[in-house]
PDB file of C-alpha atoms in Angstrom:
ATOM      1  CA  MET A  18      -7.361  25.090 -20.191  1.00  0.00           C
ATOM      2  CA  SER A  19      -9.576  25.346 -22.173  1.00  0.00           C
ATOM      3  CA  ILE A  20     -10.368  22.766 -25.102  1.00  0.00           C
ATOM      4  CA  GLY A  21     -10.019  24.497 -27.855  1.00  0.00           C
ATOM      5  CA  LYS A  22      -5.914  25.724 -26.293  1.00  0.00           C
ATOM      6  CA  ILE A  23      -5.318  21.744 -25.719  1.00  0.00           C
ATOM      7  CA  VAL A  24      -6.254  21.673 -29.444  1.00  0.00           C
ATOM      8  CA  GLU A  25      -4.067  24.398 -30.527  1.00  0.00           C
ATOM      9  CA  HIS A  26      -1.270  23.082 -28.590  1.00  0.00           C
ATOM     10  CA  ALA A  27      -1.916  19.437 -29.929  1.00  0.00           C
ATOM     11  CA  LEU A  28      -1.806  21.133 -33.559  1.00  0.00           C
ATOM     12  CA  GLN A  29       1.336  22.667 -32.586  1.00  0.00           C
ATOM     13  CA  ASP A  30       3.893  20.070 -31.047  1.00  0.00           C
ATOM     14  CA  GLY A  31       1.858  17.146 -33.154  1.00  0.00           C
ATOM     15  CA  TYR A  32       0.927  15.413 -30.403  1.00  0.00           C
ATOM     16  CA  LEU A  33      -2.077  14.790 -27.754  1.00  0.00           C
ATOM     17  CA  THR A  34      -0.062  13.261 -24.244  1.00  0.00           C
ATOM     18  CA  PRO A  35      -1.717  11.574 -21.618  1.00  0.00           C
ATOM     19  CA  ALA A  36      -2.391  15.037 -19.756  1.00  0.00           C
ATOM     20  CA  MET A  37      -3.913  16.856 -22.450  1.00  0.00           C
ATOM     21  CA  GLU A  38      -6.198  13.739 -23.393  1.00  0.00           C
ATOM     22  CA  ALA A  39      -7.153  13.507 -19.890  1.00  0.00           C
ATOM     23  CA  GLU A  40      -8.040  17.525 -19.480  1.00  0.00           C
ATOM     24  CA  VAL A  41     -10.395  17.437 -22.568  1.00  0.00           C
ATOM     25  CA  GLY A  42     -12.160  14.118 -21.129  1.00  0.00           C
ATOM     26  CA  ARG A  43     -12.344  16.543 -18.117  1.00  0.00           C
ATOM     27  CA  ILE A  44     -13.791  19.289 -19.485  1.00  0.00           C
ATOM     28  CA  CYS A  45     -16.640  17.018 -21.351  1.00  0.00           C
ATOM     29  CA  ASP A  46     -17.433  14.807 -18.269  1.00  0.00           C
ATOM     30  CA  HIS A  47     -18.217  18.143 -16.250  1.00  0.00           C
ATOM     31  CA  ALA A  48     -19.169  20.357 -19.321  1.00  0.00           C
ATOM     32  CA  SER A  49     -23.699  20.211 -18.723  1.00  0.00           C
ATOM     33  CA  GLU A  50     -22.940  21.559 -22.387  1.00  0.00           C
ATOM     34  CA  LEU A  51     -20.374  22.107 -25.063  1.00  0.00           C
ATOM     35  CA  SER A  52     -19.754  25.118 -26.815  1.00  0.00           C
ATOM     36  CA  ILE A  53     -19.969  25.160 -30.950  1.00  0.00           C
ATOM     37  CA  GLU A  54     -16.242  26.266 -30.008  1.00  0.00           C
ATOM     38  CA  GLU A  55     -15.585  23.650 -28.295  1.00  0.00           C
ATOM     39  CA  TYR A  56     -17.089  20.894 -30.838  1.00  0.00           C
ATOM     40  CA  MET A  57     -15.285  21.973 -33.825  1.00  0.00           C
ATOM     41  CA  ALA A  58     -12.272  21.897 -31.872  1.00  0.00           C
ATOM     42  CA  LEU A  59     -12.431  18.227 -30.667  1.00  0.00           C
ATOM     43  CA  ASP A  60     -13.631  17.293 -34.700  1.00  0.00           C
ATOM     44  CA  ARG A  61     -10.312  19.536 -35.726  1.00  0.00           C
ATOM     45  CA  LEU A  62      -8.348  17.185 -33.233  1.00  0.00           C
ATOM     46  CA  MET A  63     -10.020  13.825 -34.129  1.00  0.00           C
ATOM     47  CA  GLY A  64      -9.576  15.020 -37.492  1.00  0.00           C
ATOM     48  CA  ALA A  65      -5.851  15.390 -36.584  1.00  0.00           C
ATOM     49  CA  LEU A  66      -5.531  12.402 -34.939  1.00  0.00           C
ATOM     50  CA  LEU A  67      -7.290  10.573 -37.753  1.00  0.00           C
ATOM     51  CA  THR A  68      -4.818  12.400 -40.226  1.00  0.00           C
ATOM     52  CA  GLY A  69      -1.614  11.005 -38.255  1.00  0.00           C
ATOM     53  CA  GLU A  70      -0.696  14.914 -38.142  1.00  0.00           C
ATOM     54  CA  VAL A  71      -1.277  14.305 -34.302  1.00  0.00           C
ATOM     55  CA  VAL A  72      -0.090  11.284 -32.474  1.00  0.00           C
ATOM     56  CA  ALA A  73      -1.818  10.289 -29.214  1.00  0.00           C
ATOM     57  CA  VAL A  74       0.859   9.834 -27.047  1.00  0.00           C
ATOM     58  CA  PRO A  75       0.644   5.920 -25.008  1.00  0.00           C
ATOM     59  CA  ARG A  76      -0.030   5.893 -21.071  1.00  0.00           C
ATOM     60  CA  LYS A  77       3.029   5.012 -18.916  1.00  0.00           C
ATOM     61  CA  GLN A  78       3.912   1.729 -20.346  1.00  0.00           C
ATOM     62  CA  PHE A  79       6.504   0.602 -16.997  1.00  0.00           C
ATOM     63  CA  ILE A  80       7.144   0.631 -13.462  1.00  0.00           C
ATOM     64  CA  ASN A  81       9.366   1.333 -11.076  1.00  0.00           C
ATOM     65  CA  VAL A  82      10.069  -1.875  -9.429  1.00  0.00           C
ATOM     66  CA  MET A  83      11.778  -0.119  -6.231  1.00  0.00           C
ATOM     67  CA  GLU A  84       8.514   0.689  -5.171  1.00  0.00           C
ATOM     68  CA  ASP A  85       6.811  -2.423  -4.706  1.00  0.00           C
ATOM     69  CA  LEU A  86      10.439  -3.802  -2.795  1.00  0.00           C
ATOM     70  CA  VAL A  87      10.450  -0.854  -0.192  1.00  0.00           C
ATOM     71  CA  LEU A  88       6.677  -0.808   0.350  1.00  0.00           C
ATOM     72  CA  THR A  89       6.990  -4.556   1.004  1.00  0.00           C
ATOM     73  CA  GLU A  90       9.415  -4.004   3.571  1.00  0.00           C
ATOM     74  CA  ALA A  91       8.100  -0.981   4.772  1.00  0.00           C
ATOM     75  CA  VAL A  92       4.099  -2.614   5.704  1.00  0.00           C
ATOM     76  CA  ALA A  93       6.300  -5.650   6.780  1.00  0.00           C
ATOM     77  CA  ARG A  94       7.959  -3.311   9.808  1.00  0.00           C
ATOM     78  CA  VAL A  95       5.509  -1.135  10.122  1.00  0.00           C
ATOM     79  CA  ALA A  96       3.260  -3.414  11.331  1.00  0.00           C
ATOM     80  CA  GLU A  97       5.474  -5.416  13.690  1.00  0.00           C
ATOM     81  CA  ILE A  98       5.926  -1.721  14.404  1.00  0.00           C
ATOM     82  CA  GLU A  99       3.011  -1.507  15.328  1.00  0.00           C
ATOM     83  CA  ALA A 100       1.676  -4.311  16.849  1.00  0.00           C
ATOM     84  CA  THR A 101       4.014  -3.611  19.615  1.00  0.00           C
ATOM     85  CA  SER A 102       3.365  -0.466  20.238  1.00  0.00           C
ATOM     86  CA  GLU A 103       0.666   2.234  20.552  1.00  0.00           C
ATOM     87  CA  ARG A 104       2.845   4.730  18.154  1.00  0.00           C
ATOM     88  CA  THR A 105       1.089   4.660  13.757  1.00  0.00           C
ATOM     89  CA  LEU A 106       3.882   5.319  11.022  1.00  0.00           C
ATOM     90  CA  ASP A 107       2.904   6.785   8.100  1.00  0.00           C
ATOM     91  CA  VAL A 108       4.077   4.428   5.183  1.00  0.00           C
ATOM     92  CA  GLY A 109       3.801   6.550   2.758  1.00  0.00           C
ATOM     93  CA  ASP A 110       6.238   9.001   3.987  1.00  0.00           C
ATOM     94  CA  ILE A 111       8.589   6.331   4.890  1.00  0.00           C
ATOM     95  CA  ALA A 112       8.831   4.774   1.375  1.00  0.00           C
ATOM     96  CA  ALA A 113       8.899   8.129   0.019  1.00  0.00           C
ATOM     97  CA  TYR A 114      11.964   9.002   1.848  1.00  0.00           C
ATOM     98  CA  ALA A 115      13.571   5.688   1.499  1.00  0.00           C
ATOM     99  CA  LEU A 116      12.814   5.397  -2.486  1.00  0.00           C
ATOM    100  CA  ASN A 117      14.568   8.951  -2.501  1.00  0.00           C
ATOM    101  CA  ARG A 118      17.761   7.039  -1.652  1.00  0.00           C
ATOM    102  CA  LEU A 119      17.651   4.345  -3.829  1.00  0.00           C
ATOM    103  CA  PRO A 120      18.328   3.874  -6.830  1.00  0.00           C
ATOM    104  CA  PRO A 121      14.859   3.285  -9.449  1.00  0.00           C
ATOM    105  CA  LEU A 122      14.477   0.025 -11.037  1.00  0.00           C
ATOM    106  CA  TYR A 123      12.622   0.577 -13.962  1.00  0.00           C
ATOM    107  CA  ALA A 124      10.859  -2.500 -16.149  1.00  0.00           C
ATOM    108  CA  THR A 125       8.101  -2.720 -19.359  1.00  0.00           C
ATOM    109  CA  THR A 126       6.981  -5.738 -18.870  1.00  0.00           C
ATOM    110  CA  GLU A 127       6.252  -8.508 -15.988  1.00  0.00           C
ATOM    111  CA  GLU A 128       9.589 -10.801 -16.989  1.00  0.00           C
ATOM    112  CA  GLY A 129      11.784  -7.864 -17.066  1.00  0.00           C
ATOM    113  CA  ALA A 130      10.205  -6.165 -13.542  1.00  0.00           C
ATOM    114  CA  SER A 131      10.915 -10.098 -12.639  1.00  0.00           C
ATOM    115  CA  TRP A 132      14.598  -9.915 -12.939  1.00  0.00           C
ATOM    116  CA  GLN A 133      15.023  -6.624 -11.508  1.00  0.00           C
ATOM    117  CA  ARG A 134      13.406  -7.727  -8.823  1.00  0.00           C
ATOM    118  CA  GLN A 135      15.400 -10.926  -8.712  1.00  0.00           C
ATOM    119  CA  ARG A 136      18.705  -8.615  -9.222  1.00  0.00           C
ATOM    120  CA  ALA A 137      17.425  -6.351  -6.215  1.00  0.00           C
ATOM    121  CA  LYS A 138      16.458  -8.919  -4.013  1.00  0.00           C
ATOM    122  CA  ALA A 139      20.160 -10.214  -4.247  1.00  0.00           C
ATOM    123  CA  GLU A 140      21.964  -6.844  -4.505  1.00  0.00           C
ATOM    124  CA  LEU A 141      20.057  -3.837  -3.280  1.00  0.00           C
ATOM    125  CA  GLN A 142      17.809  -6.171  -0.205  1.00  0.00           C
ATOM    126  CA  ASP A 143      20.146  -5.057   3.081  1.00  0.00           C
ATOM    127  CA  LEU A 144      20.055  -0.879   1.546  1.00  0.00           C
ATOM    128  CA  ILE A 145      16.499  -0.806   1.608  1.00  0.00           C
ATOM    129  CA  SER A 146      16.361  -2.433   4.682  1.00  0.00           C
ATOM    130  CA  GLN A 147      18.849  -0.020   5.638  1.00  0.00           C
ATOM    131  CA  GLN A 148      16.951   2.727   4.182  1.00  0.00           C
ATOM    132  CA  VAL A 149      13.183   1.860   5.099  1.00  0.00           C
ATOM    133  CA  GLY A 150      14.663   1.367   9.000  1.00  0.00           C
ATOM    134  CA  GLU A 151      16.468   5.252   8.123  1.00  0.00           C
ATOM    135  CA  ALA A 152      12.578   6.355   7.614  1.00  0.00           C
ATOM    136  CA  ILE A 153      11.063   4.541  10.192  1.00  0.00           C
ATOM    137  CA  ALA A 154      13.590   5.674  12.268  1.00  0.00           C
ATOM    138  CA  ARG A 155      12.607   9.809  11.146  1.00  0.00           C
ATOM    139  CA  ASN A 156       9.050   8.683  10.745  1.00  0.00           C
ATOM    140  CA  LEU A 157       9.545   7.354  14.943  1.00  0.00           C
ATOM    141  CA  ASP A 158      10.948  11.046  15.570  1.00  0.00           C
ATOM    142  CA  ARG A 159       7.797  13.274  14.250  1.00  0.00           C
ATOM    143  CA  PRO A 160       5.375  13.485  16.932  1.00  0.00           C
ATOM    144  CA  ASN A 161       2.096  11.674  16.224  1.00  0.00           C
ATOM    145  CA  ASP A 162       0.008  13.692  14.520  1.00  0.00           C
ATOM    146  CA  ASP A 163      -3.615  12.435  13.932  1.00  0.00           C
ATOM    147  CA  LYS A 164      -3.371  14.776   9.989  1.00  0.00           C
ATOM    148  CA  THR A 165      -1.240  12.816   8.431  1.00  0.00           C
ATOM    149  CA  PRO A 166      -3.496   9.270   7.470  1.00  0.00           C
ATOM    150  CA  VAL A 167      -1.221   5.906   8.442  1.00  0.00           C
ATOM    151  CA  LEU A 168      -1.769   2.709   7.951  1.00  0.00           C
ATOM    152  CA  ALA A 169      -4.355   1.291  11.521  1.00  0.00           C
ATOM    153  CA  LYS A 170      -4.100  -1.532  13.095  1.00  0.00           C
ATOM    154  CA  ASN A 171      -5.495  -4.095  10.805  1.00  0.00           C
ATOM    155  CA  THR A 172      -5.615  -7.991  10.688  1.00  0.00           C
ATOM    156  CA  GLY A 173      -6.687  -9.819   7.435  1.00  0.00           C
ATOM    157  CA  ASN A 174      -8.664  -8.288   4.976  1.00  0.00           C
ATOM    158  CA  GLU A 175      -8.866  -4.714   6.554  1.00  0.00           C
ATOM    159  CA  LEU A 176      -5.132  -4.848   6.380  1.00  0.00           C
ATOM    160  CA  VAL A 177      -5.045  -6.246   2.942  1.00  0.00           C
ATOM    161  CA  SER A 178      -7.112  -3.415   1.403  1.00  0.00           C
ATOM    162  CA  GLN A 179      -5.150  -0.592   2.720  1.00  0.00           C
ATOM    163  CA  VAL A 180      -1.862  -1.988   0.808  1.00  0.00           C
ATOM    164  CA  SER A 181      -3.958  -2.270  -1.877  1.00  0.00           C
ATOM    165  CA  LYS A 182      -5.220   0.888  -1.430  1.00  0.00           C
ATOM    166  CA  LEU A 183      -1.419   2.979  -0.916  1.00  0.00           C
ATOM    167  CA  LEU A 184      -0.247   0.259  -4.040  1.00  0.00           C
ATOM    168  CA  GLN A 185      -2.834   2.042  -6.179  1.00  0.00           C
ATOM    169  CA  ALA A 186      -2.417   5.369  -5.433  1.00  0.00           C
ATOM    170  CA  TYR A 187       2.162   5.086  -5.955  1.00  0.00           C
ATOM    171  CA  ALA A 188       1.002   3.116  -9.467  1.00  0.00           C
ATOM    172  CA  PRO A 189      -2.454   3.919 -10.423  1.00  0.00           C
ATOM    173  CA  ASN A 190      -1.281   3.224 -14.497  1.00  0.00           C
ATOM    174  CA  PHE A 191       0.324   0.155 -13.436  1.00  0.00           C
ATOM    175  CA  GLU A 192      -1.914  -2.820 -14.749  1.00  0.00           C
ATOM    176  CA  GLN A 193      -0.350  -6.761 -14.686  1.00  0.00           C
ATOM    177  CA  LYS A 194      -1.108  -8.434 -17.259  1.00  0.00           C
ATOM    178  CA  ALA A 195      -2.063 -11.886 -17.055  1.00  0.00           C
ATOM    179  CA  GLN A 196       1.100 -14.835 -17.414  1.00  0.00           C
ATOM    180  CA  PRO A 197      -0.027 -17.120 -21.031  1.00  0.00           C
TER     181      PRO A 197
END
């Protein structure tokens, strides 16, 4: 989509979504030079944003706490299996399978996330374990191919790094707020 089309949609709808903003950024970053029409469209968008004619929709400010709980359970159980066998399992597939069968637990603040975690551990831990177990069983039944990225057999910092990358992939816009 062109900058002109994005600006046209923003002016028509009255808002600029994060996806629209990202597309404008991508176009500007990858273009060696913008045309006069693109500069005029960007100027029109800036003016509309400054006057309030167009409102920028904020980026996602919520998280699904269930993702963290499922990933924690899946990583721990996969690590046990991989430590005692030659099998490698796809943590992403396992987490996605389980998450599709569990209720979401959204929160907008760290306090809300903490409350949701406590609630889930008290009321849903057995269900989380059951769904992760089913996901692992399905994953073990699949043929092991080298095309699917898996959590390698590592210990210490390498495992922490891989888990960190997985969490970033699942929640790229979540920024943990520092506790006061």
